[in-house]
Amino acid sequence: MQLIQLAQLRYPIISSFRPNNPQLGTMSACRAATRWPVTGSSQIRCLHQAPKARFQLCGSRPCVSMRAGLSADARRQERDALAILQFLQQRRQSSLSPLTGKNGGEQKPPMPPSKLIFRAIRQGLSFRPLFSAFRGQNLRTLFRQSPEELVIAIILLCGCAAVTVYVVYAYFNYFQSRQFTRFPPDIAKSLRRALYYTNYAPDPKLAHKYYKLALEQCKAAGIDPFSDEVIGVRIQLAAWLEKIGKFHNSIEVLEALLQDCKNWVELMEKSVRDGLIDNAGRLKTAVVAQPDIPKEGDESSAEVVEPPENLWAKRSRVLGKSIGISVKLGELYADDHVLQGDAAGEHLVWAVETVLKELQRRQVDGVKDGEGDWMSPEQIGGALEALGNHYESKSQHYLAAPLYLQAVTLSPPDSCHTAVLMNNLAISLVQQPVQSPLSPQPAPGNEKPSPPPDQLPSRAMLISSARAWALQALNTAKKVTGEGRTEECDEACAVAMCNLGDIAIMAGDTEEARRRFLESLELSQRLAFEPGIKQAKEGLQRATTSPPSKI
């Protein structure tokens, strides 16, 4: 407006023509009568048409003749005024370009593509629209419009949330667990990949590669080869080889580990005999580093620093690992894929003898400083049971029965596995010969009086003992309740009934045998226990064909 007013002041012809020619007076009056304020863009459009409209309002011919009679200076001034107005109109239009807002303010320049992408991602990950959709009023509206789709959407959202929570839990509970964080980061990375290609995406080549790489990294990092971490990696490698059917390779790994443990224990015991290790389990020539005692008020004083493991504690730990590895080797050698019974017996006998020797040493010499507790009763009973199973498989029942009896005494009374051990003991007793093959036979020409007959168990005594243990197994399996009761208890009940049926056949009581076999068959069918079903059916056939006889 200021520019338009300036143009009107500079060129008076825009507002009114005031020439010196008196003949233009009528035109001036006519223009003055039709003057109106000039505002906005419509003002510019009317200025072009103003002369024509104003001349028409006059309604007389002299007005038109007067327009034609303008002087050259007046026409030149009018053209200059129109040119200025056209220029102002162009400036006005340029000021309303796309870079200006609705109110004439400047707009911001367009955002770069990267910021637009980030904004789109942030808006896509925002849960605000989702939460707003599930508010009370919106949720009711959605349910009225499409109830089925809403229910399906809620189920899918709950499923996605559950999967997300499980993934986060598995990540922190498994991949960030103590079994990995105890290793340096590079070793933990190799172990994660090894377990991934073992359990999640089985690939024998890659799994073996990363297991081997992890062991090499442990050796390069200077980690103790007899620590629980390194021994655990080697045992895991053997378990994986057994899982994929490489039994001989698994045996090789465990044999090498067992030999390393035996060599270390022998070296430590030799050092003790040579006087190189004191009663505190330290080398006499080694300098003992005193741990720093935290001062009062120190933040680190709240953390309890465990003392380093001495040699006696390490010996106890490594010896216990060796016994477990030896028992596992005995099971692998006795497997149907290997069938090396002699090697299995050697490892099992060594394990049991080592357990008993260590118990005797502790009773005689006492427990050394830092040794701690020896193997638990369940672990010792497991070694005895493994050797008993080995003798049972070779029909050496007279050797298996004492081992099963010791395992029963070491097993907790309210355990399902205790019932299994009692069943095994009953079968060993009922199949045991009256005279043991281990009884010394008199040499020719040097005959000695044999033991009195009343000191040898008779067949009736063995059958009676076997029946008592089978009944005890049945009662033990029945009374186990709560979390301790597993499928092993139900299977032990079915096996105990079959054993009672076999014992009744040996005693000549076919009616009792038939009843026990029918009970076992019914229970086994309910449990879908195939070995029990097969044994019960075979027992029923024997019970119907065996003639009744009493012992």
PDB file of C-alpha atoms in Angstrom, residues 292-306:
ATOM      1  CA  ASP A 292      44.711 -56.994  50.272  1.00  0.00           C
ATOM      2  CA  ILE A 293      42.631 -56.271  53.368  1.00  0.00           C
ATOM      3  CA  PRO A 294      40.003 -53.638  52.552  1.00  0.00           C
ATOM      4  CA  LYS A 295      39.928 -50.589  54.762  1.00  0.00           C
ATOM      5  CA  GLU A 296      36.898 -49.444  56.679  1.00  0.00           C
ATOM      6  CA  GLY A 297      34.553 -47.322  54.611  1.00  0.00           C
ATOM      7  CA  ASP A 298      35.904 -48.697  51.341  1.00  0.00           C
ATOM      8  CA  GLU A 299      33.159 -49.542  48.852  1.00  0.00           C
ATOM      9  CA  SER A 300      34.923 -52.719  47.834  1.00  0.00           C
ATOM     10  CA  SER A 301      34.892 -54.011  51.405  1.00  0.00           C
ATOM     11  CA  ALA A 302      31.336 -55.265  50.943  1.00  0.00           C
ATOM     12  CA  GLU A 303      32.494 -57.722  48.287  1.00  0.00           C
ATOM     13  CA  VAL A 304      33.686 -61.021  49.712  1.00  0.00           C
ATOM     14  CA  VAL A 305      36.918 -62.133  48.034  1.00  0.00           C
ATOM     15  CA  GLU A 306      37.157 -65.911  47.910  1.00  0.00           C
TER      16      GLU A 306
END
